[in-house]
mmCIF file of C-alpha atoms and ligand atoms in Angstrom:
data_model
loop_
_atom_site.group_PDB
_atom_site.id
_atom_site.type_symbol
_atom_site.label_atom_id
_atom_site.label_comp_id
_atom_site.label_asym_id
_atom_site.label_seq_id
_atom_site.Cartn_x
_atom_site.Cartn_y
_atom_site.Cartn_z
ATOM 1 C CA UNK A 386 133.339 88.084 41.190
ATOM 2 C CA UNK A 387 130.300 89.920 40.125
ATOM 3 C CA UNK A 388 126.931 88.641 42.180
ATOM 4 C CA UNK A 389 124.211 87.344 40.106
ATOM 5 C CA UNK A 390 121.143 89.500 39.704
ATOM 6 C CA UNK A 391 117.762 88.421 38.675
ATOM 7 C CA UNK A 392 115.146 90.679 38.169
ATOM 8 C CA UNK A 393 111.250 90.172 38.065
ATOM 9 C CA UNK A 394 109.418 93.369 36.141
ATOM 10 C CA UNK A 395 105.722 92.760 36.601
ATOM 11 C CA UNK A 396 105.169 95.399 34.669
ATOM 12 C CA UNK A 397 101.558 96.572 35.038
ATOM 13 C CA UNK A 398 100.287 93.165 36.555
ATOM 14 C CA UNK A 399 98.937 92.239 40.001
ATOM 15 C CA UNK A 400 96.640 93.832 42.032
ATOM 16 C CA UNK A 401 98.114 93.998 46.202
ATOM 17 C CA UNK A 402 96.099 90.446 46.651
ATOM 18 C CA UNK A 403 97.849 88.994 43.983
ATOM 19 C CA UNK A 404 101.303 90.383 44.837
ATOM 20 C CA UNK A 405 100.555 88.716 48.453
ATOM 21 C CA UNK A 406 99.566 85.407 46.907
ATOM 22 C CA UNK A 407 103.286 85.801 44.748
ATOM 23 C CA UNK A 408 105.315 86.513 47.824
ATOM 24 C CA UNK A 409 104.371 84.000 50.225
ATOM 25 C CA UNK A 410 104.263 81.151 47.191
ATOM 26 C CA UNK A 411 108.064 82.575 46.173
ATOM 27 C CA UNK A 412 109.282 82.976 49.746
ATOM 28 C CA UNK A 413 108.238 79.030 50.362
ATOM 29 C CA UNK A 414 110.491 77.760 47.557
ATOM 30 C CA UNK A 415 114.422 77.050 47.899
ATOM 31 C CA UNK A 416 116.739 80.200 46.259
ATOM 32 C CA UNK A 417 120.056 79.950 46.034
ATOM 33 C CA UNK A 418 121.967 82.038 48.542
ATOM 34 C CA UNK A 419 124.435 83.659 45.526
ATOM 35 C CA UNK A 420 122.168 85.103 43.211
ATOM 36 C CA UNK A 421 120.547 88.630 44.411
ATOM 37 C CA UNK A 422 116.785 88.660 43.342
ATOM 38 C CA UNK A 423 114.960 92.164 42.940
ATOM 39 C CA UNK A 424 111.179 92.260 42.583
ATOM 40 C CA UNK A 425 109.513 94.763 40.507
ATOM 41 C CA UNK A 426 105.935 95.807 41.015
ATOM 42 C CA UNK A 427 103.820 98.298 39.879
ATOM 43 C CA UNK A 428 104.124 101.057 42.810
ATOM 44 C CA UNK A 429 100.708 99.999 44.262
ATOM 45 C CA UNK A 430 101.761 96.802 45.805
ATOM 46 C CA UNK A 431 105.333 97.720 46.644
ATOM 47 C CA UNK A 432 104.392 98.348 50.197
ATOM 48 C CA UNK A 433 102.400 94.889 50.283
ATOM 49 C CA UNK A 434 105.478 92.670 49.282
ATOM 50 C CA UNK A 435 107.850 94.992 51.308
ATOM 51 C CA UNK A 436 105.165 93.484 53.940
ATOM 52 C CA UNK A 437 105.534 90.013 53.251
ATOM 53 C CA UNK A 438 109.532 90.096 53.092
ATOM 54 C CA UNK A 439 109.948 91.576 56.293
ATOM 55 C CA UNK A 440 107.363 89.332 57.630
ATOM 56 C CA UNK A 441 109.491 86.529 56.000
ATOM 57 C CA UNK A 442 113.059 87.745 57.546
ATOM 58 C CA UNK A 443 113.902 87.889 53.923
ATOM 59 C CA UNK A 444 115.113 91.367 52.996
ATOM 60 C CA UNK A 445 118.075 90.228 51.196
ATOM 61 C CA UNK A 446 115.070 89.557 48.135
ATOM 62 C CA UNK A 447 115.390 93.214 47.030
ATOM 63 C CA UNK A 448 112.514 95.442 45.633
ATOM 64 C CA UNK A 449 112.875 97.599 42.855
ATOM 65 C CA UNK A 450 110.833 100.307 41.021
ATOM 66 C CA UNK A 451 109.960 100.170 37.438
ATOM 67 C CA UNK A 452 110.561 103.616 36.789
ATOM 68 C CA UNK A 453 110.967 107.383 38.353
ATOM 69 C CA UNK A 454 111.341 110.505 37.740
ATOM 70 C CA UNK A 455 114.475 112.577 37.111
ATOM 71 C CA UNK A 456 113.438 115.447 39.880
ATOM 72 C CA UNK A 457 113.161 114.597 43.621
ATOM 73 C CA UNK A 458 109.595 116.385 44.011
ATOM 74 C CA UNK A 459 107.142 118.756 42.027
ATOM 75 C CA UNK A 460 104.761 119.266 39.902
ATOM 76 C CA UNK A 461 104.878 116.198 37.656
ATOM 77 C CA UNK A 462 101.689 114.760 38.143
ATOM 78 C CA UNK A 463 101.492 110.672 38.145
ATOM 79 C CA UNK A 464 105.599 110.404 38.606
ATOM 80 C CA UNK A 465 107.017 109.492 41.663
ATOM 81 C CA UNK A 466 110.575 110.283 42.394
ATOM 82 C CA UNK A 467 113.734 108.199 43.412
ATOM 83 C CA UNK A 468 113.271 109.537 47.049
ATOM 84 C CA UNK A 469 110.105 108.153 46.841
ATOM 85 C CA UNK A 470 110.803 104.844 45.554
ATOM 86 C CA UNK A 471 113.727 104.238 48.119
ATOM 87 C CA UNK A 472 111.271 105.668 50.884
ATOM 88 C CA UNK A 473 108.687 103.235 49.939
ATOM 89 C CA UNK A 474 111.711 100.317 50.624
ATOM 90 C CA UNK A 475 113.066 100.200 47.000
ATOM 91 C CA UNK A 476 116.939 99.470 46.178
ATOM 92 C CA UNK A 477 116.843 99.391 42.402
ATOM 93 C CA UNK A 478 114.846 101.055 39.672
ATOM 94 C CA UNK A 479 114.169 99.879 35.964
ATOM 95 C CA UNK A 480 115.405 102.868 33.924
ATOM 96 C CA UNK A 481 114.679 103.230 29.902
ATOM 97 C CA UNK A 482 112.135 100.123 29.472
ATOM 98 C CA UNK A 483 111.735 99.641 25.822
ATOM 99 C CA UNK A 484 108.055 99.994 26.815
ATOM 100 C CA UNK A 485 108.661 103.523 27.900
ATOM 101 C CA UNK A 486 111.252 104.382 25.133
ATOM 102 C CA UNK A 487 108.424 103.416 23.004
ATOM 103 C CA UNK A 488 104.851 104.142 24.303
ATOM 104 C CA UNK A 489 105.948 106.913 26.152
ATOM 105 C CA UNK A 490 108.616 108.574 24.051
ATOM 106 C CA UNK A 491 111.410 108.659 26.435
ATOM 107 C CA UNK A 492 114.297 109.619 24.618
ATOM 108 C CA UNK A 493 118.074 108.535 25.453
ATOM 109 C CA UNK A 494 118.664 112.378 27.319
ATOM 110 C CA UNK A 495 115.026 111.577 29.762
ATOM 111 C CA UNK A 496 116.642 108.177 30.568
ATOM 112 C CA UNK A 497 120.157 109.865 31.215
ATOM 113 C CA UNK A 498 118.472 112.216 33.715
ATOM 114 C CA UNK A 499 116.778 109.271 35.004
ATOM 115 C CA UNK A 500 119.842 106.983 35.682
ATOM 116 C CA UNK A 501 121.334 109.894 37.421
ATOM 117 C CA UNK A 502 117.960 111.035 39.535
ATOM 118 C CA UNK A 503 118.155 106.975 40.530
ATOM 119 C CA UNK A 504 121.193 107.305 41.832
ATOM 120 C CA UNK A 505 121.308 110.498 43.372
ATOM 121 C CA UNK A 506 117.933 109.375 45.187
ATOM 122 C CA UNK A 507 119.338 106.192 46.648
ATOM 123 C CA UNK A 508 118.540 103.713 44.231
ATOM 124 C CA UNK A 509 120.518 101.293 42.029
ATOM 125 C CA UNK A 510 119.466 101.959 38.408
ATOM 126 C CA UNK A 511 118.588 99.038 35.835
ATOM 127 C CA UNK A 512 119.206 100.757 32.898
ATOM 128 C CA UNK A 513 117.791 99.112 29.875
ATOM 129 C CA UNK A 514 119.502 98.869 26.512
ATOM 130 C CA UNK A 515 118.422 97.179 23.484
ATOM 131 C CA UNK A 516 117.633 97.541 19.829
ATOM 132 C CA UNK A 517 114.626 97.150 17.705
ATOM 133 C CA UNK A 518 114.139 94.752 15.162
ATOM 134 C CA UNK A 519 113.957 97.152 12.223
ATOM 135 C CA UNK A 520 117.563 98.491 13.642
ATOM 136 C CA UNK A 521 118.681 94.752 13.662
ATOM 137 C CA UNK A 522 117.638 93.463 10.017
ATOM 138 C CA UNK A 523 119.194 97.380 9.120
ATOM 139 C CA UNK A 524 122.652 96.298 10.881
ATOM 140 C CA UNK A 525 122.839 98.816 13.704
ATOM 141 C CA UNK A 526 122.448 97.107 16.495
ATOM 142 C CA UNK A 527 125.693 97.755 17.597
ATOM 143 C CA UNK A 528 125.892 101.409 17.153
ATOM 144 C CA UNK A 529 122.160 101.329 18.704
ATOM 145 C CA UNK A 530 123.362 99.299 21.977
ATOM 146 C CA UNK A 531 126.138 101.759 22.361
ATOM 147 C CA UNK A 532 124.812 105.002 22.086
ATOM 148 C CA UNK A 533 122.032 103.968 24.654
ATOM 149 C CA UNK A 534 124.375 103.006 26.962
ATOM 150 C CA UNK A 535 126.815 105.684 26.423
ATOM 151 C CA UNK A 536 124.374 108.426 26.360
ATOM 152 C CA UNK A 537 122.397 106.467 29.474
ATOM 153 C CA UNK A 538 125.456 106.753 31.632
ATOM 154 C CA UNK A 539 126.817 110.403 30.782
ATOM 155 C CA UNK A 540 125.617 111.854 33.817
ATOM 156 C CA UNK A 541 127.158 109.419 36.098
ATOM 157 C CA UNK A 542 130.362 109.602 37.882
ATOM 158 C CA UNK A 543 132.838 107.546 37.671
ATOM 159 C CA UNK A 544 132.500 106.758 41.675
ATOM 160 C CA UNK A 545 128.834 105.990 41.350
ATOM 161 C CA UNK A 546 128.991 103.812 37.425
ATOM 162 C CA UNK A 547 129.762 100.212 39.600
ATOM 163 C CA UNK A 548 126.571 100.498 41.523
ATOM 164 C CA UNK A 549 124.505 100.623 37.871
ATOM 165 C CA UNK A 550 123.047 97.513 36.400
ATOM 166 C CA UNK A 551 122.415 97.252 32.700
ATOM 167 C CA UNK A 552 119.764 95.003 30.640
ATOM 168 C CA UNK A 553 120.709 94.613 27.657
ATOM 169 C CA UNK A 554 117.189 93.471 26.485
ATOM 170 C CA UNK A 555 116.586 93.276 22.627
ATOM 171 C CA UNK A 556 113.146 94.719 21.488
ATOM 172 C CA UNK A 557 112.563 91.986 19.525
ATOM 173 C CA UNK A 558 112.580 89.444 22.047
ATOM 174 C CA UNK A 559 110.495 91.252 24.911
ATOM 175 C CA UNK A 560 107.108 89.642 25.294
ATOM 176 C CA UNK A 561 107.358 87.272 21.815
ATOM 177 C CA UNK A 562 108.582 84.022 23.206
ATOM 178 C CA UNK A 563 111.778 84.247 20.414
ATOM 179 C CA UNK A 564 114.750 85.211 22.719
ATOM 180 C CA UNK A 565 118.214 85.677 21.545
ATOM 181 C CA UNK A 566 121.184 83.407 20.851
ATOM 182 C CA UNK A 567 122.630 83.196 23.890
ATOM 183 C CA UNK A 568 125.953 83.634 22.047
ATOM 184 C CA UNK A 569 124.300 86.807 20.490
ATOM 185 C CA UNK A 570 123.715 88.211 23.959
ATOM 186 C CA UNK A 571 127.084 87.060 25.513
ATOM 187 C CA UNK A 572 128.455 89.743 22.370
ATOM 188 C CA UNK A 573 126.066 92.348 23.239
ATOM 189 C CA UNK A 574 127.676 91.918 26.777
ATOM 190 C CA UNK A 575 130.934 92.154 25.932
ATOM 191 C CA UNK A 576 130.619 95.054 23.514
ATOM 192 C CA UNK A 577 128.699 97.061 26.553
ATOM 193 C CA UNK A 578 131.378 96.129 29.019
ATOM 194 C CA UNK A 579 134.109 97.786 26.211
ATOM 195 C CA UNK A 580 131.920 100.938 26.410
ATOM 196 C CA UNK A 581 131.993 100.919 30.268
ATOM 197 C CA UNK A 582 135.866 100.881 29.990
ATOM 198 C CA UNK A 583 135.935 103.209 27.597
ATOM 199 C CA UNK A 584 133.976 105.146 30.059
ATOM 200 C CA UNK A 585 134.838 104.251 33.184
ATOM 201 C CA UNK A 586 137.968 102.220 32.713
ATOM 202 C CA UNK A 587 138.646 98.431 33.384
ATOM 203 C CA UNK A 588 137.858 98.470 37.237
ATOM 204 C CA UNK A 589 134.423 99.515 36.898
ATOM 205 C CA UNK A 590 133.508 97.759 33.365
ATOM 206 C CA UNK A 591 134.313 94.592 35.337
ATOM 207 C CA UNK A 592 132.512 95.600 38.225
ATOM 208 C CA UNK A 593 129.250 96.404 36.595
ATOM 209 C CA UNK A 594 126.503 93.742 36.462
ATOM 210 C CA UNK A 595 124.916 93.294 32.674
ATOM 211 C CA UNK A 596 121.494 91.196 32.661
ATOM 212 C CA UNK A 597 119.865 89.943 29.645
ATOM 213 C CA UNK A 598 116.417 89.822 29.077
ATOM 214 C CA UNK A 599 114.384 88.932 26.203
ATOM 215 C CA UNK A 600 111.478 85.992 26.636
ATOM 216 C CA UNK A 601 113.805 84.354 29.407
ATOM 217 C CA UNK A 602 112.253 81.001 30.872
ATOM 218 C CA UNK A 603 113.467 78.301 33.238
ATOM 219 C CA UNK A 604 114.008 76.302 30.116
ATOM 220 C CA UNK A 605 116.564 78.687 28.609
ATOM 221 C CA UNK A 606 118.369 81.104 31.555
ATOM 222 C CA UNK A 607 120.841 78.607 32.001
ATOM 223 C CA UNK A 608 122.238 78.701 28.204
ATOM 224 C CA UNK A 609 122.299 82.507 28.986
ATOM 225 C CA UNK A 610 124.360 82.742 32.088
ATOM 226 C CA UNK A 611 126.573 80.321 30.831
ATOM 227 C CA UNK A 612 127.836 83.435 28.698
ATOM 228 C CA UNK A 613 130.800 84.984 30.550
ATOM 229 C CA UNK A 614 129.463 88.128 30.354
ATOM 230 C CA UNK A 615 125.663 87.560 31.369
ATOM 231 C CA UNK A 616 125.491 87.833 35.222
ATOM 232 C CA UNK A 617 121.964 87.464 35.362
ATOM 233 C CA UNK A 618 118.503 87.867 33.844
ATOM 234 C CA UNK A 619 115.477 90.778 33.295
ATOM 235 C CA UNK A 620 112.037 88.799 33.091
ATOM 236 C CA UNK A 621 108.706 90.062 32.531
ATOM 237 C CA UNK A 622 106.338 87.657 31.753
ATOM 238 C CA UNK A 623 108.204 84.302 33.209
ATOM 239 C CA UNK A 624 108.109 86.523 36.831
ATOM 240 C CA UNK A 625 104.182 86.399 36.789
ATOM 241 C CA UNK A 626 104.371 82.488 38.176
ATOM 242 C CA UNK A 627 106.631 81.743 41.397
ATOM 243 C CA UNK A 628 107.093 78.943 40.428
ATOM 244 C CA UNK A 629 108.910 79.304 36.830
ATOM 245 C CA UNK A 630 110.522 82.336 38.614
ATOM 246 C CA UNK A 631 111.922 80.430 41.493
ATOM 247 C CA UNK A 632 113.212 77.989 38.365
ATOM 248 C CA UNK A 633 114.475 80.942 36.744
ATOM 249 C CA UNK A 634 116.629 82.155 39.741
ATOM 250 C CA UNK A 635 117.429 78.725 40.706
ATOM 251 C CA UNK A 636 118.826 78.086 36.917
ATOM 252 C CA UNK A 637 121.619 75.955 36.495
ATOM 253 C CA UNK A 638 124.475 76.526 34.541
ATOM 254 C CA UNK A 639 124.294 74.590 31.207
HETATM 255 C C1 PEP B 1356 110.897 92.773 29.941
HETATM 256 O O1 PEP B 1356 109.850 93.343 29.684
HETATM 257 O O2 PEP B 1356 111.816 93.379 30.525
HETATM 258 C C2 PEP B 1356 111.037 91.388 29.533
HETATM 259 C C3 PEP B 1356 112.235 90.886 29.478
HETATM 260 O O3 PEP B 1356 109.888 90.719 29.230
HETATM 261 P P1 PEP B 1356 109.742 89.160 28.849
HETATM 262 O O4 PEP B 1356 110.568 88.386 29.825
HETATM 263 O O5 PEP B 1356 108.282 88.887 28.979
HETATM 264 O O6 PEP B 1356 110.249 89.008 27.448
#
């Protein structure tokens, strides 16, 4: 049985007040016990909702990084490292946002480096797949989705693959309010989980934990995780609010 995960990115939203005022609303609201919740905030206010979960008894909430570096130290001025990430009380890291494939040019080899540097610093790696629309409407999303996670994962041993999490989180639906089909998605899972055996073989491809994400609300993550293959959620801009995000992890099957 593969443990729900739902993930909040905050991407680069919330100054340490704010991330305060998130915490203590979220940590007042009823989670289900079964579903493992990381929270993502810029690096700035890590340390303040580290704060308010300890201060809560709550450290099963996980925190997570939205990116690092592939090195552990050096001169890489404005990166901080996996080390550094897990030292500031992170478990997971975002690896290969579309935003950074994108605005930052991070090409499938950076994020490869990256998803091993996560794990070889400590951390649990969110790697994020997806493709564009213009790769959609051109009919390779397929070939897109599977290069990114094959090429994403070639550093990894075979020993280390179960403890990586994978988004598959379609450009198109990031930010725009227009999610997926949730049937659409449950395909995308199951064609990532053949690549993991392919990889990995069938122990691991079961074992490993593929979110969707994609303009996910409380209104629709329960169509998604009714998809065999969806064992949780990525959300940006639903994660601002406690409240939808408590709704969000709290979803019920439909
Ligand atoms: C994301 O950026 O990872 C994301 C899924 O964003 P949103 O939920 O806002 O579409």
């Amino acid at each position: 049985m593969r443990t729900p995960i739902v993930a909040a990115n905050w991407k680069m939203n919330k100054g340490i007040a704010e991330a305060v005022d998130f915490a203590r609303d979220f940590l007042n609201r009823a989670l289900p016990p079964d579903v493992e919740v990381v929270i993502c905030p810029p690096y700035t206010a890590i340390a303040a909702v580290r704060g308010e979960l300890e201060a809560a008894g709550r450290s099963d909430i996980r925190l997570g990084a939205q990116d690092v570096h592939w090195e552990v130290k050096g001169a890489f001025t404005g990166e901080i490292s996996a080390f550094m990430a897990r030292d500031a009380g992170c478990s997971y890291s975002i690896v290969g946002h579309s935003e950074r494939r994108r605005m930052f040019s991070e090409t499938d080899a950076m994020v490869a480096r990256k998803v091993a540097g996560a794990l070889a610093g400590g951390l649990a790696p969110i790697l994020c797949v997806g493709e564009t629309a213009e790769e959609r409407d051109a009919g390779l999303a397929e070939s897109v989705v599977a290069r990114q996670v094959r090429t994403g994962l070639s550093g990894v041993q075979a020993s280390d693959a179960g403890r990586v999490v994978i988004a598959y989180e379609p450009v198109w639906a990031i930010g725009t309010g227009r999610p997926a089909a949730p049937s659409d998605a449950g395909r995308a899972a199951r064609l990532i989980r053949g690549v993991l055996e392919e990889m990995f073989g069938v122990g691991v491809a079961e074992s490993v934990r593929i979110q969707y994400g994609g303009s996910v609300d409380p209104g629709n993550m329960g169509e998604f995780m009714s998809e065999p293959g969806i064992d949780g959620a990525l959300v940006g801009g639903a994660s601002l609010d406690p409240e939808k995000f408590a709704r969000i992890v709290g979803y019920r099957r439909s």
